[in-house]
Amino acid sequence: MSPVRAILLAALAGVAVQLTAMKAMDTPFWWALLVALPIATVVLLTALFVGAFDQDWTPEPDLPIASVCLHATQLSDRLGQAATDPYRFTSRVQPRLRRLALTTLRRDPDTADIADLHDPRAREKLGPALHDLLTAQSARLPKPDEFAAMVRHLEER
């Protein structure tokens, strides 16, 4: 609820309580106001924070399993979702591709000691296009044929 609407609702509740106290109980104006202020405050706070405690019904992300993490061929489902949603690419597909690339690089004796993809040897082995796809935060999913060529290049390593 917007702050203006919350204030109006609280003021309306306070006035209603004050008028009820004055008319129904014959209470003096200032005593009725003193009774109405805490009630108006509670209504205001409730109206302001009612949306903050709503249930979040979005589904939990899928837990990664070994077959999804290590095999690029099983990423087709994620790629289909990532083609329309860049956030899905950077949050779901890109981390799995990074793990796949690191696993592939660590199998090579020349690059077995690579800790992460920011190592210059990783850029050299993967190529600039694939390295940028795996490490850039603003990376976007390339066209399917370009992506397939990158994954083939990675699988050949």
PDB file of C-alpha atoms in Angstrom:
ATOM      1  CA  MET A   1       0.000   0.000   0.000  1.00  0.00           C
ATOM      2  CA  SER A   2       1.281   3.453  -0.808  1.00  0.00           C
ATOM      3  CA  PRO A   3       2.228   5.753   2.078  1.00  0.00           C
ATOM      4  CA  VAL A   4      -0.461   8.294   1.153  1.00  0.00           C
ATOM      5  CA  ARG A   5      -3.198   5.644   1.202  1.00  0.00           C
ATOM      6  CA  ALA A   6      -1.857   4.261   4.486  1.00  0.00           C
ATOM      7  CA  ILE A   7      -1.925   7.719   6.083  1.00  0.00           C
ATOM      8  CA  LEU A   8      -5.463   8.337   4.834  1.00  0.00           C
ATOM      9  CA  LEU A   9      -6.624   4.974   6.166  1.00  0.00           C
ATOM     10  CA  ALA A  10      -4.992   5.639   9.550  1.00  0.00           C
ATOM     11  CA  ALA A  11      -6.537   9.107   9.736  1.00  0.00           C
ATOM     12  CA  LEU A  12      -9.953   7.674   8.866  1.00  0.00           C
ATOM     13  CA  ALA A  13      -9.609   4.997  11.551  1.00  0.00           C
ATOM     14  CA  GLY A  14      -8.461   7.580  14.114  1.00  0.00           C
ATOM     15  CA  VAL A  15     -11.360   9.905  13.336  1.00  0.00           C
ATOM     16  CA  ALA A  16     -13.834   7.023  13.503  1.00  0.00           C
ATOM     17  CA  VAL A  17     -12.530   5.931  16.916  1.00  0.00           C
ATOM     18  CA  GLN A  18     -12.505   9.506  18.208  1.00  0.00           C
ATOM     19  CA  LEU A  19     -16.052  10.196  17.026  1.00  0.00           C
ATOM     20  CA  THR A  20     -17.270   6.891  18.478  1.00  0.00           C
ATOM     21  CA  ALA A  21     -15.638   7.676  21.809  1.00  0.00           C
ATOM     22  CA  MET A  22     -17.095  11.191  21.849  1.00  0.00           C
ATOM     23  CA  LYS A  23     -20.649  10.298  20.805  1.00  0.00           C
ATOM     24  CA  ALA A  24     -21.189   6.804  22.196  1.00  0.00           C
ATOM     25  CA  MET A  25     -19.288   7.209  25.474  1.00  0.00           C
ATOM     26  CA  ASP A  26     -19.628  10.971  25.954  1.00  0.00           C
ATOM     27  CA  THR A  27     -15.842  11.328  26.268  1.00  0.00           C
ATOM     28  CA  PRO A  28     -14.232  14.797  26.115  1.00  0.00           C
ATOM     29  CA  PHE A  29     -12.482  15.700  22.865  1.00  0.00           C
ATOM     30  CA  TRP A  30      -8.889  15.446  24.175  1.00  0.00           C
ATOM     31  CA  TRP A  31      -9.466  12.103  25.913  1.00  0.00           C
ATOM     32  CA  ALA A  32     -11.050  10.707  22.754  1.00  0.00           C
ATOM     33  CA  LEU A  33      -8.064  11.950  20.769  1.00  0.00           C
ATOM     34  CA  LEU A  34      -5.719  10.303  23.266  1.00  0.00           C
ATOM     35  CA  VAL A  35      -7.551   6.979  22.776  1.00  0.00           C
ATOM     36  CA  ALA A  36      -7.666   7.330  18.978  1.00  0.00           C
ATOM     37  CA  LEU A  37      -3.946   8.099  18.433  1.00  0.00           C
ATOM     38  CA  PRO A  38      -2.545   4.648  19.361  1.00  0.00           C
ATOM     39  CA  ILE A  39      -5.203   2.951  17.262  1.00  0.00           C
ATOM     40  CA  ALA A  40      -4.434   5.190  14.275  1.00  0.00           C
ATOM     41  CA  THR A  41      -0.719   4.450  14.736  1.00  0.00           C
ATOM     42  CA  VAL A  42      -1.319   0.695  14.709  1.00  0.00           C
ATOM     43  CA  VAL A  43      -3.485   1.011  11.593  1.00  0.00           C
ATOM     44  CA  LEU A  44      -0.793   3.114   9.895  1.00  0.00           C
ATOM     45  CA  LEU A  45       2.011   0.648  10.669  1.00  0.00           C
ATOM     46  CA  THR A  46      -0.126  -2.312   9.635  1.00  0.00           C
ATOM     47  CA  ALA A  47      -1.067  -0.659   6.343  1.00  0.00           C
ATOM     48  CA  LEU A  48       2.558   0.281   5.591  1.00  0.00           C
ATOM     49  CA  PHE A  49       4.060  -3.130   6.324  1.00  0.00           C
ATOM     50  CA  VAL A  50       1.289  -5.493   5.261  1.00  0.00           C
ATOM     51  CA  GLY A  51       2.966  -6.211   1.888  1.00  0.00           C
ATOM     52  CA  ALA A  52       6.373  -6.860   3.408  1.00  0.00           C
ATOM     53  CA  PHE A  53       5.257 -10.120   4.984  1.00  0.00           C
ATOM     54  CA  ASP A  54       3.502 -11.642   1.970  1.00  0.00           C
ATOM     55  CA  GLN A  55       4.277 -15.230   1.072  1.00  0.00           C
ATOM     56  CA  ASP A  56       6.723 -15.707  -1.788  1.00  0.00           C
ATOM     57  CA  TRP A  57       5.269 -18.498  -3.890  1.00  0.00           C
ATOM     58  CA  THR A  58       7.937 -18.531  -6.597  1.00  0.00           C
ATOM     59  CA  PRO A  59       9.364 -22.026  -6.993  1.00  0.00           C
ATOM     60  CA  GLU A  60      12.755 -22.876  -5.560  1.00  0.00           C
ATOM     61  CA  PRO A  61      15.481 -23.180  -8.200  1.00  0.00           C
ATOM     62  CA  ASP A  62      16.361 -26.708  -9.197  1.00  0.00           C
ATOM     63  CA  LEU A  63      19.257 -28.203  -7.290  1.00  0.00           C
ATOM     64  CA  PRO A  64      22.158 -29.015  -9.574  1.00  0.00           C
ATOM     65  CA  ILE A  65      22.889 -32.663 -10.102  1.00  0.00           C
ATOM     66  CA  ALA A  66      26.078 -34.133 -11.480  1.00  0.00           C
ATOM     67  CA  SER A  67      24.684 -34.945 -14.914  1.00  0.00           C
ATOM     68  CA  VAL A  68      23.434 -31.386 -15.426  1.00  0.00           C
ATOM     69  CA  CYS A  69      26.663 -29.847 -14.163  1.00  0.00           C
ATOM     70  CA  LEU A  70      29.054 -31.930 -16.225  1.00  0.00           C
ATOM     71  CA  HIS A  71      27.341 -32.617 -19.557  1.00  0.00           C
ATOM     72  CA  ALA A  72      26.704 -29.783 -21.975  1.00  0.00           C
ATOM     73  CA  THR A  73      24.244 -31.908 -23.942  1.00  0.00           C
ATOM     74  CA  GLN A  74      21.811 -31.891 -21.023  1.00  0.00           C
ATOM     75  CA  LEU A  75      21.709 -28.110 -20.846  1.00  0.00           C
ATOM     76  CA  SER A  76      19.153 -27.844 -23.663  1.00  0.00           C
ATOM     77  CA  ASP A  77      16.275 -27.224 -21.252  1.00  0.00           C
ATOM     78  CA  ARG A  78      18.166 -24.442 -19.501  1.00  0.00           C
ATOM     79  CA  LEU A  79      19.243 -22.961 -22.813  1.00  0.00           C
ATOM     80  CA  GLY A  80      15.664 -22.795 -24.016  1.00  0.00           C
ATOM     81  CA  GLN A  81      14.720 -20.797 -20.923  1.00  0.00           C
ATOM     82  CA  ALA A  82      17.861 -18.679 -21.076  1.00  0.00           C
ATOM     83  CA  ALA A  83      17.202 -17.632 -24.670  1.00  0.00           C
ATOM     84  CA  THR A  84      14.291 -15.470 -23.525  1.00  0.00           C
ATOM     85  CA  ASP A  85      15.531 -14.521 -20.038  1.00  0.00           C
ATOM     86  CA  PRO A  86      19.113 -13.179 -19.662  1.00  0.00           C
ATOM     87  CA  TYR A  87      18.918 -13.529 -15.867  1.00  0.00           C
ATOM     88  CA  ARG A  88      18.413 -17.279 -16.229  1.00  0.00           C
ATOM     89  CA  PHE A  89      21.493 -17.454 -18.411  1.00  0.00           C
ATOM     90  CA  THR A  90      23.740 -15.667 -15.917  1.00  0.00           C
ATOM     91  CA  SER A  91      22.261 -17.409 -12.863  1.00  0.00           C
ATOM     92  CA  ARG A  92      21.741 -20.972 -14.108  1.00  0.00           C
ATOM     93  CA  VAL A  93      23.499 -21.756 -17.372  1.00  0.00           C
ATOM     94  CA  GLN A  94      26.685 -19.713 -17.031  1.00  0.00           C
ATOM     95  CA  PRO A  95      27.760 -21.253 -13.672  1.00  0.00           C
ATOM     96  CA  ARG A  96      27.264 -24.765 -15.036  1.00  0.00           C
ATOM     97  CA  LEU A  97      29.220 -23.942 -18.157  1.00  0.00           C
ATOM     98  CA  ARG A  98      32.009 -22.524 -15.984  1.00  0.00           C
ATOM     99  CA  ARG A  99      32.194 -25.780 -14.019  1.00  0.00           C
ATOM    100  CA  LEU A 100      32.199 -27.765 -17.245  1.00  0.00           C
ATOM    101  CA  ALA A 101      35.021 -25.619 -18.648  1.00  0.00           C
ATOM    102  CA  LEU A 102      37.067 -25.881 -15.442  1.00  0.00           C
ATOM    103  CA  THR A 103      36.612 -29.653 -15.366  1.00  0.00           C
ATOM    104  CA  THR A 104      37.690 -29.873 -18.986  1.00  0.00           C
ATOM    105  CA  LEU A 105      40.718 -27.629 -18.447  1.00  0.00           C
ATOM    106  CA  ARG A 106      41.805 -29.557 -15.359  1.00  0.00           C
ATOM    107  CA  ARG A 107      41.901 -32.800 -17.360  1.00  0.00           C
ATOM    108  CA  ASP A 108      44.617 -31.309 -19.565  1.00  0.00           C
ATOM    109  CA  PRO A 109      48.094 -31.762 -17.969  1.00  0.00           C
ATOM    110  CA  ASP A 110      49.157 -28.234 -19.056  1.00  0.00           C
ATOM    111  CA  THR A 111      46.261 -26.584 -17.261  1.00  0.00           C
ATOM    112  CA  ALA A 112      45.554 -29.051 -14.443  1.00  0.00           C
ATOM    113  CA  ASP A 113      46.450 -26.497 -11.765  1.00  0.00           C
ATOM    114  CA  ILE A 114      44.073 -23.741 -12.946  1.00  0.00           C
ATOM    115  CA  ALA A 115      42.043 -22.424 -10.012  1.00  0.00           C
ATOM    116  CA  ASP A 116      39.520 -20.362 -11.951  1.00  0.00           C
ATOM    117  CA  LEU A 117      38.737 -19.108 -15.432  1.00  0.00           C
ATOM    118  CA  HIS A 118      40.419 -15.741 -14.902  1.00  0.00           C
ATOM    119  CA  ASP A 119      43.792 -17.417 -15.402  1.00  0.00           C
ATOM    120  CA  PRO A 120      45.431 -16.258 -18.689  1.00  0.00           C
ATOM    121  CA  ARG A 121      46.036 -19.890 -19.671  1.00  0.00           C
ATOM    122  CA  ALA A 122      42.290 -20.526 -19.490  1.00  0.00           C
ATOM    123  CA  ARG A 123      41.614 -17.644 -21.872  1.00  0.00           C
ATOM    124  CA  GLU A 124      44.257 -18.992 -24.236  1.00  0.00           C
ATOM    125  CA  LYS A 125      42.849 -22.562 -24.191  1.00  0.00           C
ATOM    126  CA  LEU A 126      39.178 -21.588 -24.403  1.00  0.00           C
ATOM    127  CA  GLY A 127      39.489 -18.761 -26.890  1.00  0.00           C
ATOM    128  CA  PRO A 128      38.330 -15.181 -26.332  1.00  0.00           C
ATOM    129  CA  ALA A 129      34.681 -15.675 -27.360  1.00  0.00           C
ATOM    130  CA  LEU A 130      34.036 -18.676 -25.097  1.00  0.00           C
ATOM    131  CA  HIS A 131      36.068 -17.159 -22.247  1.00  0.00           C
ATOM    132  CA  ASP A 132      34.023 -13.943 -22.398  1.00  0.00           C
ATOM    133  CA  LEU A 133      30.785 -15.947 -22.501  1.00  0.00           C
ATOM    134  CA  LEU A 134      31.804 -17.815 -19.345  1.00  0.00           C
ATOM    135  CA  THR A 135      33.260 -14.942 -17.318  1.00  0.00           C
ATOM    136  CA  ALA A 136      31.456 -11.712 -18.285  1.00  0.00           C
ATOM    137  CA  GLN A 137      28.584 -10.666 -16.009  1.00  0.00           C
ATOM    138  CA  SER A 138      26.798  -9.034 -18.938  1.00  0.00           C
ATOM    139  CA  ALA A 139      27.207 -12.061 -21.224  1.00  0.00           C
ATOM    140  CA  ARG A 140      24.240 -12.971 -23.398  1.00  0.00           C
ATOM    141  CA  LEU A 141      23.464 -16.325 -24.922  1.00  0.00           C
ATOM    142  CA  PRO A 142      24.831 -16.307 -28.494  1.00  0.00           C
ATOM    143  CA  LYS A 143      22.998 -17.631 -31.528  1.00  0.00           C
ATOM    144  CA  PRO A 144      22.464 -21.398 -31.405  1.00  0.00           C
ATOM    145  CA  ASP A 145      25.004 -22.238 -34.110  1.00  0.00           C
ATOM    146  CA  GLU A 146      27.686 -20.035 -32.517  1.00  0.00           C
ATOM    147  CA  PHE A 147      26.978 -21.534 -29.110  1.00  0.00           C
ATOM    148  CA  ALA A 148      27.097 -25.065 -30.499  1.00  0.00           C
ATOM    149  CA  ALA A 149      30.508 -24.303 -32.038  1.00  0.00           C
ATOM    150  CA  MET A 150      31.758 -22.974 -28.685  1.00  0.00           C
ATOM    151  CA  VAL A 151      30.538 -26.060 -26.821  1.00  0.00           C
ATOM    152  CA  ARG A 152      32.082 -28.350 -29.465  1.00  0.00           C
ATOM    153  CA  HIS A 153      35.357 -26.479 -29.024  1.00  0.00           C
ATOM    154  CA  LEU A 154      35.092 -27.000 -25.266  1.00  0.00           C
ATOM    155  CA  GLU A 155      34.269 -30.702 -25.607  1.00  0.00           C
ATOM    156  CA  GLU A 156      37.242 -31.230 -27.926  1.00  0.00           C
ATOM    157  CA  ARG A 157      39.663 -29.946 -25.308  1.00  0.00           C
TER     158      ARG A 157
END
